[in-house]
Amino acid sequence: IICSVYEKTYIMRKSIIYLLFLIVVASCTQQKQHESFCVKEGSFDETKVLNVSDSIEMEDMFDLLSWKISSNRICFVTGGLSNNFLSVYSYPVCEKLFDYGEIGQGPYEFITLNSGDAVAENMLLYDIMGRKLVELSFGDDSLRVFKSLPLYNDEKGLCEPFTFISQIKGDKYLMKVDGTDSSYWDIADLAQSKILGSYKNPIRKKDSSYTPFDFIQYISDSTLVVAYKYIDRIEFYSIADDEIKPKFLLGKNKDQSDIKDYNYLMQYYLSVVARSGSILCLKSSDGTESGDIIEVYDINGESKMKYLLEKGVNSINIDAEGHIIGYVPNINKTILYRFMEKND
């Protein structure tokens, strides 16, 4: 009996030690995932004011999903299940040229509408219920389907809950997936219906909705920039050879997942674009959906410049001449501001 009790005590102690070991290993693994980023300070030595050099008022309004400026076109993608969801205007005059898009179940129609980002001047749309990605190219007076590729399913046979898709190159795309308990990226060759690589988002909490951890993703060459909408945080990843590897981190880990009403989430980053090898991040001025601060970084995560805009805007884009264009929805119209430095 004494031997049996001793053995039980020994086994119990051994189990406890093994359990503690597993906890330590798991903790270290999680820390390594975060520590694999090279942390940058994110302080700016130079600040410049950008003035409004021109403003354009448009009578049309948009429930904006995305917008894009090409050399002589500007295009707005509107949310909501209604026809003519894509509107094309001349640029910089912004005269209406034509509309595009039909809701339905036909071969060139959309059941559900989401907008992504293509590498070239083309527009990228996708339809989760229709299980397809469509890339559109501009004609003189119309849009044509340049490419249509199938979306892939999960293990249950349902289309993955893609919340954004960015083209990497050719038929390779970065698929942003926000599931019920985790967020991750897939690098997928959609033409081959093949997943080439995956990477789990490092800060999404398992038991929390993805909303307070939602982010903007932007690809510039082989760099993936992730700017969080509701966290003061920017991440830089290498996205090459079908692998996603963390590089640089700026900002904090503090999130707002404990807030009861997500309508009161404080906003941080609103828009991300690239210009001449630099990454421009529009930041909220006071936690709302408008911002007058643009943080400029190089692809190595180094802080280069802070711009202060004369007018607050909801989103930014870059035109063919390299000027920053700001988008502002108004009560009965849409306003575009063109920003320039005084010596431009």
mmCIF file of C-alpha atoms in Angstrom:
data_model
loop_
_atom_site.group_PDB
_atom_site.id
_atom_site.type_symbol
_atom_site.label_atom_id
_atom_site.label_comp_id
_atom_site.label_asym_id
_atom_site.label_seq_id
_atom_site.Cartn_x
_atom_site.Cartn_y
_atom_site.Cartn_z
ATOM 1 C CA ILE A 1 0.000 0.000 0.000
ATOM 2 C CA ILE A 2 2.818 2.384 0.887
ATOM 3 C CA CYS A 3 4.476 1.595 -2.444
ATOM 4 C CA SER A 4 1.212 2.210 -4.305
ATOM 5 C CA VAL A 5 0.703 5.602 -2.679
ATOM 6 C CA TYR A 6 4.281 6.544 -3.440
ATOM 7 C CA GLU A 7 3.866 5.524 -7.065
ATOM 8 C CA LYS A 8 0.653 7.541 -7.354
ATOM 9 C CA THR A 9 2.345 10.578 -5.812
ATOM 10 C CA TYR A 10 5.300 10.203 -8.172
ATOM 11 C CA ILE A 11 3.051 9.881 -11.202
ATOM 12 C CA MET A 12 1.015 12.908 -10.119
ATOM 13 C CA ARG A 13 4.126 15.037 -9.628
ATOM 14 C CA LYS A 14 5.471 13.888 -13.000
ATOM 15 C CA SER A 15 2.171 14.777 -14.687
ATOM 16 C CA ILE A 16 2.156 18.224 -13.074
ATOM 17 C CA ILE A 17 5.742 18.868 -14.187
ATOM 18 C CA TYR A 18 4.878 17.731 -17.729
ATOM 19 C CA LEU A 19 1.790 19.949 -17.770
ATOM 20 C CA LEU A 20 3.823 22.948 -16.615
ATOM 21 C CA PHE A 21 6.369 22.165 -19.314
ATOM 22 C CA LEU A 22 3.659 22.200 -21.982
ATOM 23 C CA ILE A 23 2.353 25.531 -20.684
ATOM 24 C CA VAL A 24 5.829 27.046 -20.788
ATOM 25 C CA VAL A 25 6.449 25.704 -24.304
ATOM 26 C CA ALA A 26 3.118 27.057 -25.520
ATOM 27 C CA SER A 27 3.871 30.412 -23.934
ATOM 28 C CA CYS A 28 7.305 30.564 -25.522
ATOM 29 C CA THR A 29 5.878 29.609 -28.908
ATOM 30 C CA GLN A 30 3.333 32.414 -28.689
ATOM 31 C CA GLN A 31 6.030 34.887 -27.659
ATOM 32 C CA LYS A 32 8.226 33.821 -30.570
ATOM 33 C CA GLN A 33 5.374 34.508 -32.935
ATOM 34 C CA HIS A 34 5.234 38.096 -31.685
ATOM 35 C CA GLU A 35 8.984 38.494 -31.154
ATOM 36 C CA SER A 36 9.706 37.476 -34.746
ATOM 37 C CA PHE A 37 8.809 41.059 -35.697
ATOM 38 C CA CYS A 38 11.562 43.642 -35.567
ATOM 39 C CA VAL A 39 9.970 46.406 -33.486
ATOM 40 C CA LYS A 40 10.321 49.953 -34.853
ATOM 41 C CA GLU A 41 9.734 53.194 -32.943
ATOM 42 C CA GLY A 42 7.503 54.984 -35.436
ATOM 43 C CA SER A 43 8.613 58.510 -34.515
ATOM 44 C CA PHE A 44 8.738 61.247 -37.161
ATOM 45 C CA ASP A 45 11.451 63.893 -37.363
ATOM 46 C CA GLU A 46 9.783 65.859 -40.145
ATOM 47 C CA THR A 47 6.225 67.114 -40.579
ATOM 48 C CA LYS A 48 4.825 68.887 -43.640
ATOM 49 C CA VAL A 49 1.471 70.534 -44.243
ATOM 50 C CA LEU A 50 -0.328 69.596 -47.453
ATOM 51 C CA ASN A 51 -2.710 72.210 -48.796
ATOM 52 C CA VAL A 52 -5.738 71.674 -50.992
ATOM 53 C CA SER A 53 -4.752 72.705 -54.512
ATOM 54 C CA ASP A 54 -8.028 71.661 -56.101
ATOM 55 C CA SER A 55 -11.422 70.282 -55.081
ATOM 56 C CA ILE A 56 -14.059 68.530 -57.165
ATOM 57 C CA GLU A 57 -17.691 68.159 -56.155
ATOM 58 C CA MET A 58 -19.652 65.271 -57.626
ATOM 59 C CA GLU A 59 -23.435 65.016 -57.418
ATOM 60 C CA ASP A 60 -23.297 61.233 -57.030
ATOM 61 C CA MET A 61 -22.945 59.565 -53.646
ATOM 62 C CA PHE A 62 -21.483 56.138 -52.914
ATOM 63 C CA ASP A 63 -21.787 53.520 -50.204
ATOM 64 C CA LEU A 64 -18.117 53.071 -50.897
ATOM 65 C CA LEU A 65 -16.445 49.655 -50.965
ATOM 66 C CA SER A 66 -13.356 50.787 -52.883
ATOM 67 C CA TRP A 67 -12.122 53.305 -55.430
ATOM 68 C CA LYS A 68 -9.202 53.469 -57.837
ATOM 69 C CA ILE A 69 -7.527 56.051 -60.036
ATOM 70 C CA SER A 70 -5.862 55.088 -63.312
ATOM 71 C CA SER A 71 -4.129 57.402 -65.775
ATOM 72 C CA ASN A 72 -7.382 58.916 -67.061
ATOM 73 C CA ARG A 73 -10.145 57.102 -65.176
ATOM 74 C CA ILE A 74 -11.498 57.117 -61.654
ATOM 75 C CA CYS A 75 -13.740 54.274 -60.532
ATOM 76 C CA PHE A 76 -16.003 53.842 -57.479
ATOM 77 C CA VAL A 77 -17.414 50.510 -56.266
ATOM 78 C CA THR A 78 -20.644 50.902 -54.304
ATOM 79 C CA GLY A 79 -21.902 48.454 -51.696
ATOM 80 C CA GLY A 80 -25.479 47.218 -51.441
ATOM 81 C CA LEU A 81 -27.208 44.769 -53.725
ATOM 82 C CA SER A 82 -28.190 47.060 -56.575
ATOM 83 C CA ASN A 83 -27.352 47.188 -60.276
ATOM 84 C CA ASN A 84 -24.747 49.597 -61.679
ATOM 85 C CA PHE A 85 -22.599 49.155 -58.574
ATOM 86 C CA LEU A 86 -19.445 50.294 -60.368
ATOM 87 C CA SER A 87 -19.259 53.887 -61.648
ATOM 88 C CA VAL A 88 -16.536 55.163 -63.978
ATOM 89 C CA TYR A 89 -15.607 58.828 -64.511
ATOM 90 C CA SER A 90 -12.977 60.673 -66.477
ATOM 91 C CA TYR A 91 -10.016 61.999 -64.510
ATOM 92 C CA PRO A 92 -9.174 64.673 -63.503
ATOM 93 C CA VAL A 93 -12.386 66.332 -64.794
ATOM 94 C CA CYS A 94 -14.591 63.656 -63.165
ATOM 95 C CA GLU A 95 -17.331 63.590 -65.777
ATOM 96 C CA LYS A 96 -19.542 60.494 -65.653
ATOM 97 C CA LEU A 97 -18.662 57.992 -68.401
ATOM 98 C CA PHE A 98 -20.639 54.841 -67.653
ATOM 99 C CA ASP A 99 -21.885 52.387 -65.025
ATOM 100 C CA TYR A 100 -21.312 48.664 -64.777
ATOM 101 C CA GLY A 101 -22.605 45.675 -62.853
ATOM 102 C CA GLU A 102 -25.717 43.563 -62.517
ATOM 103 C CA ILE A 103 -27.048 41.640 -59.534
ATOM 104 C CA GLY A 104 -28.254 38.139 -60.331
ATOM 105 C CA GLN A 105 -27.134 34.571 -60.950
ATOM 106 C CA GLY A 106 -26.066 34.854 -64.584
ATOM 107 C CA PRO A 107 -22.490 34.165 -65.773
ATOM 108 C CA TYR A 108 -21.486 37.839 -65.576
ATOM 109 C CA GLU A 109 -23.757 38.816 -62.676
ATOM 110 C CA PHE A 110 -23.074 38.960 -58.940
ATOM 111 C CA ILE A 111 -25.106 37.384 -56.148
ATOM 112 C CA THR A 112 -23.004 39.070 -53.460
ATOM 113 C CA LEU A 113 -20.485 41.835 -54.024
ATOM 114 C CA ASN A 114 -17.072 42.344 -52.468
ATOM 115 C CA SER A 115 -14.174 44.435 -53.671
ATOM 116 C CA GLY A 116 -10.481 43.593 -53.649
ATOM 117 C CA ASP A 117 -7.293 45.040 -55.136
ATOM 118 C CA ALA A 118 -5.576 44.203 -58.419
ATOM 119 C CA VAL A 119 -1.913 44.899 -59.146
ATOM 120 C CA ALA A 120 -2.465 46.802 -62.394
ATOM 121 C CA GLU A 121 -5.102 49.426 -63.216
ATOM 122 C CA ASN A 122 -7.759 46.712 -63.404
ATOM 123 C CA MET A 123 -10.612 46.388 -60.922
ATOM 124 C CA LEU A 124 -10.971 43.272 -58.745
ATOM 125 C CA LEU A 125 -14.383 42.086 -57.532
ATOM 126 C CA TYR A 126 -15.434 38.801 -55.974
ATOM 127 C CA ASP A 127 -18.657 37.004 -55.178
ATOM 128 C CA ILE A 128 -18.646 34.589 -52.214
ATOM 129 C CA MET A 129 -22.078 33.085 -52.919
ATOM 130 C CA GLY A 130 -21.264 32.909 -56.618
ATOM 131 C CA ARG A 131 -17.822 31.521 -55.684
ATOM 132 C CA LYS A 132 -15.887 33.533 -58.236
ATOM 133 C CA LEU A 133 -13.288 36.270 -58.573
ATOM 134 C CA VAL A 134 -13.597 38.689 -61.497
ATOM 135 C CA GLU A 135 -10.944 41.060 -62.788
ATOM 136 C CA LEU A 136 -12.197 43.892 -65.003
ATOM 137 C CA SER A 137 -10.173 45.961 -67.457
ATOM 138 C CA PHE A 138 -11.053 49.417 -68.823
ATOM 139 C CA GLY A 139 -12.133 50.101 -72.378
ATOM 140 C CA ASP A 140 -12.891 53.481 -73.900
ATOM 141 C CA ASP A 141 -16.552 53.364 -72.977
ATOM 142 C CA SER A 142 -16.982 50.097 -71.104
ATOM 143 C CA LEU A 143 -15.456 47.488 -68.823
ATOM 144 C CA ARG A 144 -14.717 43.959 -69.943
ATOM 145 C CA VAL A 145 -14.113 40.777 -67.990
ATOM 146 C CA PHE A 146 -10.369 40.282 -68.179
ATOM 147 C CA LYS A 147 -10.327 37.209 -65.948
ATOM 148 C CA SER A 148 -12.793 35.050 -64.009
ATOM 149 C CA LEU A 149 -11.525 32.449 -61.523
ATOM 150 C CA PRO A 150 -13.289 30.140 -59.054
ATOM 151 C CA LEU A 151 -13.028 30.621 -55.291
ATOM 152 C CA TYR A 152 -12.272 27.557 -53.178
ATOM 153 C CA ASN A 153 -14.254 25.951 -50.359
ATOM 154 C CA ASP A 154 -13.505 24.961 -46.785
ATOM 155 C CA GLU A 155 -13.647 21.415 -45.395
ATOM 156 C CA LYS A 156 -17.455 21.640 -45.097
ATOM 157 C CA GLY A 157 -17.855 22.489 -48.766
ATOM 158 C CA LEU A 158 -18.683 26.130 -48.097
ATOM 159 C CA CYS A 159 -16.846 29.061 -49.644
ATOM 160 C CA GLU A 160 -14.293 30.455 -47.217
ATOM 161 C CA PRO A 161 -15.334 33.749 -45.522
ATOM 162 C CA PHE A 162 -12.972 35.951 -47.502
ATOM 163 C CA THR A 163 -13.068 39.554 -46.256
ATOM 164 C CA PHE A 164 -10.522 40.903 -48.755
ATOM 165 C CA ILE A 165 -8.497 39.607 -51.703
ATOM 166 C CA SER A 166 -5.300 41.200 -53.015
ATOM 167 C CA GLN A 167 -3.611 40.146 -56.214
ATOM 168 C CA ILE A 168 0.046 39.228 -55.723
ATOM 169 C CA LYS A 169 0.960 38.427 -59.323
ATOM 170 C CA GLY A 170 -0.818 36.721 -62.193
ATOM 171 C CA ASP A 171 -3.189 34.102 -60.789
ATOM 172 C CA LYS A 172 -1.694 34.257 -57.280
ATOM 173 C CA TYR A 173 -3.745 36.068 -54.665
ATOM 174 C CA LEU A 174 -3.544 36.859 -50.974
ATOM 175 C CA MET A 175 -6.818 35.743 -49.409
ATOM 176 C CA LYS A 176 -7.795 37.436 -46.138
ATOM 177 C CA VAL A 177 -9.933 34.986 -44.148
ATOM 178 C CA ASP A 178 -11.777 35.989 -40.972
ATOM 179 C CA GLY A 179 -13.456 32.953 -39.457
ATOM 180 C CA THR A 180 -15.456 32.533 -36.272
ATOM 181 C CA ASP A 181 -12.429 31.908 -34.045
ATOM 182 C CA SER A 182 -9.333 32.860 -36.049
ATOM 183 C CA SER A 183 -8.040 35.099 -38.830
ATOM 184 C CA TYR A 184 -5.406 34.061 -41.342
ATOM 185 C CA TRP A 185 -4.061 34.533 -44.852
ATOM 186 C CA ASP A 186 -3.861 32.049 -47.691
ATOM 187 C CA ILE A 187 -1.609 32.481 -50.689
ATOM 188 C CA ALA A 188 -3.624 30.801 -53.416
ATOM 189 C CA ASP A 189 -3.217 30.021 -57.088
ATOM 190 C CA LEU A 190 -6.874 30.357 -58.041
ATOM 191 C CA ALA A 191 -6.350 29.094 -61.581
ATOM 192 C CA GLN A 192 -5.084 25.823 -60.100
ATOM 193 C CA SER A 193 -7.450 25.941 -57.073
ATOM 194 C CA LYS A 194 -4.390 25.376 -54.909
ATOM 195 C CA ILE A 195 -3.350 26.886 -51.556
ATOM 196 C CA LEU A 196 0.404 27.515 -51.667
ATOM 197 C CA GLY A 197 0.934 28.866 -48.159
ATOM 198 C CA SER A 198 -0.914 30.070 -45.052
ATOM 199 C CA TYR A 199 -0.176 32.279 -42.073
ATOM 200 C CA LYS A 200 -2.254 32.901 -38.946
ATOM 201 C CA ASN A 201 -2.871 36.468 -37.793
ATOM 202 C CA PRO A 202 -0.690 36.949 -34.681
ATOM 203 C CA ILE A 203 -3.004 39.054 -32.474
ATOM 204 C CA ARG A 204 -6.597 37.960 -33.173
ATOM 205 C CA LYS A 205 -8.048 36.560 -29.940
ATOM 206 C CA LYS A 206 -9.670 33.157 -30.279
ATOM 207 C CA ASP A 207 -12.869 33.915 -28.367
ATOM 208 C CA SER A 208 -13.421 37.349 -29.889
ATOM 209 C CA SER A 209 -15.122 38.586 -33.040
ATOM 210 C CA TYR A 210 -12.738 39.595 -35.802
ATOM 211 C CA THR A 211 -14.235 43.111 -35.922
ATOM 212 C CA PRO A 212 -11.972 44.788 -33.301
ATOM 213 C CA PHE A 213 -8.994 43.084 -34.986
ATOM 214 C CA ASP A 214 -9.976 44.018 -38.544
ATOM 215 C CA PHE A 215 -7.294 45.578 -40.723
ATOM 216 C CA ILE A 216 -6.421 47.033 -44.105
ATOM 217 C CA GLN A 217 -4.026 44.959 -46.201
ATOM 218 C CA TYR A 218 -1.935 46.408 -48.994
ATOM 219 C CA ILE A 219 0.708 44.739 -51.159
ATOM 220 C CA SER A 220 3.621 46.692 -52.580
ATOM 221 C CA ASP A 221 5.932 44.451 -54.617
ATOM 222 C CA SER A 222 6.999 41.721 -52.149
ATOM 223 C CA THR A 223 5.914 43.603 -49.010
ATOM 224 C CA LEU A 224 2.568 43.160 -47.278
ATOM 225 C CA VAL A 225 1.477 46.093 -45.116
ATOM 226 C CA VAL A 226 -1.197 45.492 -42.473
ATOM 227 C CA ALA A 227 -2.710 48.586 -40.823
ATOM 228 C CA TYR A 228 -5.273 47.865 -38.117
ATOM 229 C CA LYS A 229 -8.540 49.760 -38.175
ATOM 230 C CA TYR A 230 -9.116 49.665 -34.407
ATOM 231 C CA ILE A 231 -5.595 49.148 -33.017
ATOM 232 C CA ASP A 232 -2.731 51.621 -33.162
ATOM 233 C CA ARG A 233 -0.558 49.111 -34.995
ATOM 234 C CA ILE A 234 1.083 48.533 -38.394
ATOM 235 C CA GLU A 235 2.785 45.297 -39.442
ATOM 236 C CA PHE A 236 5.157 44.684 -42.357
ATOM 237 C CA TYR A 237 5.495 41.196 -43.836
ATOM 238 C CA SER A 238 7.614 39.690 -46.571
ATOM 239 C CA ILE A 239 5.398 37.946 -49.102
ATOM 240 C CA ALA A 240 7.725 36.070 -51.432
ATOM 241 C CA ASP A 241 8.264 32.486 -52.602
ATOM 242 C CA ASP A 242 4.708 31.625 -51.505
ATOM 243 C CA GLU A 243 5.546 32.395 -47.879
ATOM 244 C CA ILE A 244 4.423 35.114 -45.465
ATOM 245 C CA LYS A 245 7.108 36.127 -42.976
ATOM 246 C CA PRO A 246 6.831 38.904 -40.357
ATOM 247 C CA LYS A 247 9.387 41.695 -40.712
ATOM 248 C CA PHE A 248 8.615 44.929 -38.856
ATOM 249 C CA LEU A 249 6.108 46.101 -36.275
ATOM 250 C CA LEU A 250 5.126 49.635 -35.316
ATOM 251 C CA GLY A 251 2.641 50.517 -32.613
ATOM 252 C CA LYS A 252 0.975 48.627 -29.787
ATOM 253 C CA ASN A 253 -0.810 45.394 -28.869
ATOM 254 C CA LYS A 254 -3.662 47.004 -26.935
ATOM 255 C CA ASP A 255 -7.015 46.188 -28.533
ATOM 256 C CA GLN A 256 -10.669 47.092 -27.949
ATOM 257 C CA SER A 257 -12.132 43.573 -27.923
ATOM 258 C CA ASP A 258 -13.669 44.082 -24.470
ATOM 259 C CA ILE A 259 -15.886 46.954 -25.598
ATOM 260 C CA LYS A 260 -19.585 46.009 -25.412
ATOM 261 C CA ASP A 261 -20.840 48.005 -28.390
ATOM 262 C CA TYR A 262 -18.668 47.869 -31.511
ATOM 263 C CA ASN A 263 -20.406 51.001 -32.799
ATOM 264 C CA TYR A 264 -18.151 52.888 -30.379
ATOM 265 C CA LEU A 265 -14.845 51.397 -31.476
ATOM 266 C CA MET A 266 -12.150 54.061 -31.780
ATOM 267 C CA GLN A 267 -10.706 54.082 -35.286
ATOM 268 C CA TYR A 268 -7.009 54.328 -36.072
ATOM 269 C CA TYR A 269 -5.973 53.579 -39.670
ATOM 270 C CA LEU A 270 -8.370 54.417 -42.485
ATOM 271 C CA SER A 271 -6.501 53.898 -45.748
ATOM 272 C CA VAL A 272 -3.171 52.642 -47.134
ATOM 273 C CA VAL A 273 -1.546 53.397 -50.506
ATOM 274 C CA ALA A 274 1.950 53.325 -52.010
ATOM 275 C CA ARG A 275 3.880 56.018 -53.866
ATOM 276 C CA SER A 276 7.420 55.791 -55.272
ATOM 277 C CA GLY A 277 8.446 53.002 -52.910
ATOM 278 C CA SER A 278 6.895 54.656 -49.836
ATOM 279 C CA ILE A 279 3.860 53.483 -47.868
ATOM 280 C CA LEU A 280 1.299 56.165 -46.966
ATOM 281 C CA CYS A 281 -1.106 55.423 -44.102
ATOM 282 C CA LEU A 282 -4.059 57.709 -43.437
ATOM 283 C CA LYS A 283 -4.730 57.900 -39.699
ATOM 284 C CA SER A 284 -7.862 59.027 -37.907
ATOM 285 C CA SER A 285 -7.662 62.454 -36.295
ATOM 286 C CA ASP A 286 -9.879 61.748 -33.285
ATOM 287 C CA GLY A 287 -10.983 58.128 -33.466
ATOM 288 C CA THR A 288 -13.633 58.776 -36.118
ATOM 289 C CA GLU A 289 -13.808 57.772 -39.799
ATOM 290 C CA SER A 290 -12.098 60.981 -40.931
ATOM 291 C CA GLY A 291 -8.403 61.774 -40.715
ATOM 292 C CA ASP A 292 -5.952 64.563 -41.533
ATOM 293 C CA ILE A 293 -2.718 62.707 -40.698
ATOM 294 C CA ILE A 294 -0.697 60.663 -43.183
ATOM 295 C CA GLU A 295 2.224 58.618 -41.871
ATOM 296 C CA VAL A 296 4.863 57.783 -44.488
ATOM 297 C CA TYR A 297 7.140 54.736 -44.157
ATOM 298 C CA ASP A 298 9.640 53.047 -46.431
ATOM 299 C CA ILE A 299 9.432 49.316 -47.156
ATOM 300 C CA ASN A 300 11.889 48.675 -44.300
ATOM 301 C CA GLY A 301 9.415 50.078 -41.786
ATOM 302 C CA GLU A 302 11.406 53.260 -41.201
ATOM 303 C CA SER A 303 9.425 56.425 -40.443
ATOM 304 C CA LYS A 304 10.057 58.968 -43.191
ATOM 305 C CA MET A 305 7.523 61.773 -42.951
ATOM 306 C CA LYS A 306 4.280 62.907 -41.389
ATOM 307 C CA TYR A 307 1.853 64.917 -43.504
ATOM 308 C CA LEU A 308 -0.852 67.119 -42.026
ATOM 309 C CA LEU A 309 -3.753 67.622 -44.432
ATOM 310 C CA GLU A 310 -5.526 70.953 -44.699
ATOM 311 C CA LYS A 311 -8.827 69.027 -44.892
ATOM 312 C CA GLY A 312 -9.824 65.808 -43.197
ATOM 313 C CA VAL A 313 -10.705 62.917 -45.552
ATOM 314 C CA ASN A 314 -12.096 59.393 -45.240
ATOM 315 C CA SER A 315 -9.782 57.706 -47.730
ATOM 316 C CA ILE A 316 -6.778 58.496 -49.915
ATOM 317 C CA ASN A 317 -5.499 57.438 -53.315
ATOM 318 C CA ILE A 318 -2.619 58.383 -55.620
ATOM 319 C CA ASP A 319 -3.118 59.678 -59.157
ATOM 320 C CA ALA A 320 -0.806 59.104 -62.117
ATOM 321 C CA GLU A 321 1.160 62.277 -61.311
ATOM 322 C CA GLY A 322 1.836 61.115 -57.755
ATOM 323 C CA HIS A 323 -0.531 63.553 -56.029
ATOM 324 C CA ILE A 324 -2.522 62.533 -52.975
ATOM 325 C CA ILE A 325 -6.278 62.563 -53.633
ATOM 326 C CA GLY A 326 -8.664 62.553 -50.671
ATOM 327 C CA TYR A 327 -12.225 61.212 -50.692
ATOM 328 C CA VAL A 328 -14.977 62.794 -48.575
ATOM 329 C CA PRO A 329 -18.635 61.685 -48.573
ATOM 330 C CA ASN A 330 -21.007 64.600 -47.988
ATOM 331 C CA ILE A 331 -24.743 64.799 -47.347
ATOM 332 C CA ASN A 332 -25.803 65.182 -50.980
ATOM 333 C CA LYS A 333 -22.533 64.851 -52.866
ATOM 334 C CA THR A 334 -18.997 63.491 -52.997
ATOM 335 C CA ILE A 335 -15.932 65.701 -52.669
ATOM 336 C CA LEU A 336 -12.437 64.933 -53.923
ATOM 337 C CA TYR A 337 -9.491 67.005 -52.645
ATOM 338 C CA ARG A 338 -6.148 67.180 -54.394
ATOM 339 C CA PHE A 339 -3.291 67.876 -51.976
ATOM 340 C CA MET A 340 0.051 69.459 -52.773
ATOM 341 C CA GLU A 341 2.914 71.028 -50.877
ATOM 342 C CA LYS A 342 3.257 74.770 -51.286
ATOM 343 C CA ASN A 343 6.370 74.467 -53.427
ATOM 344 C CA ASP A 344 4.809 71.845 -55.789
#
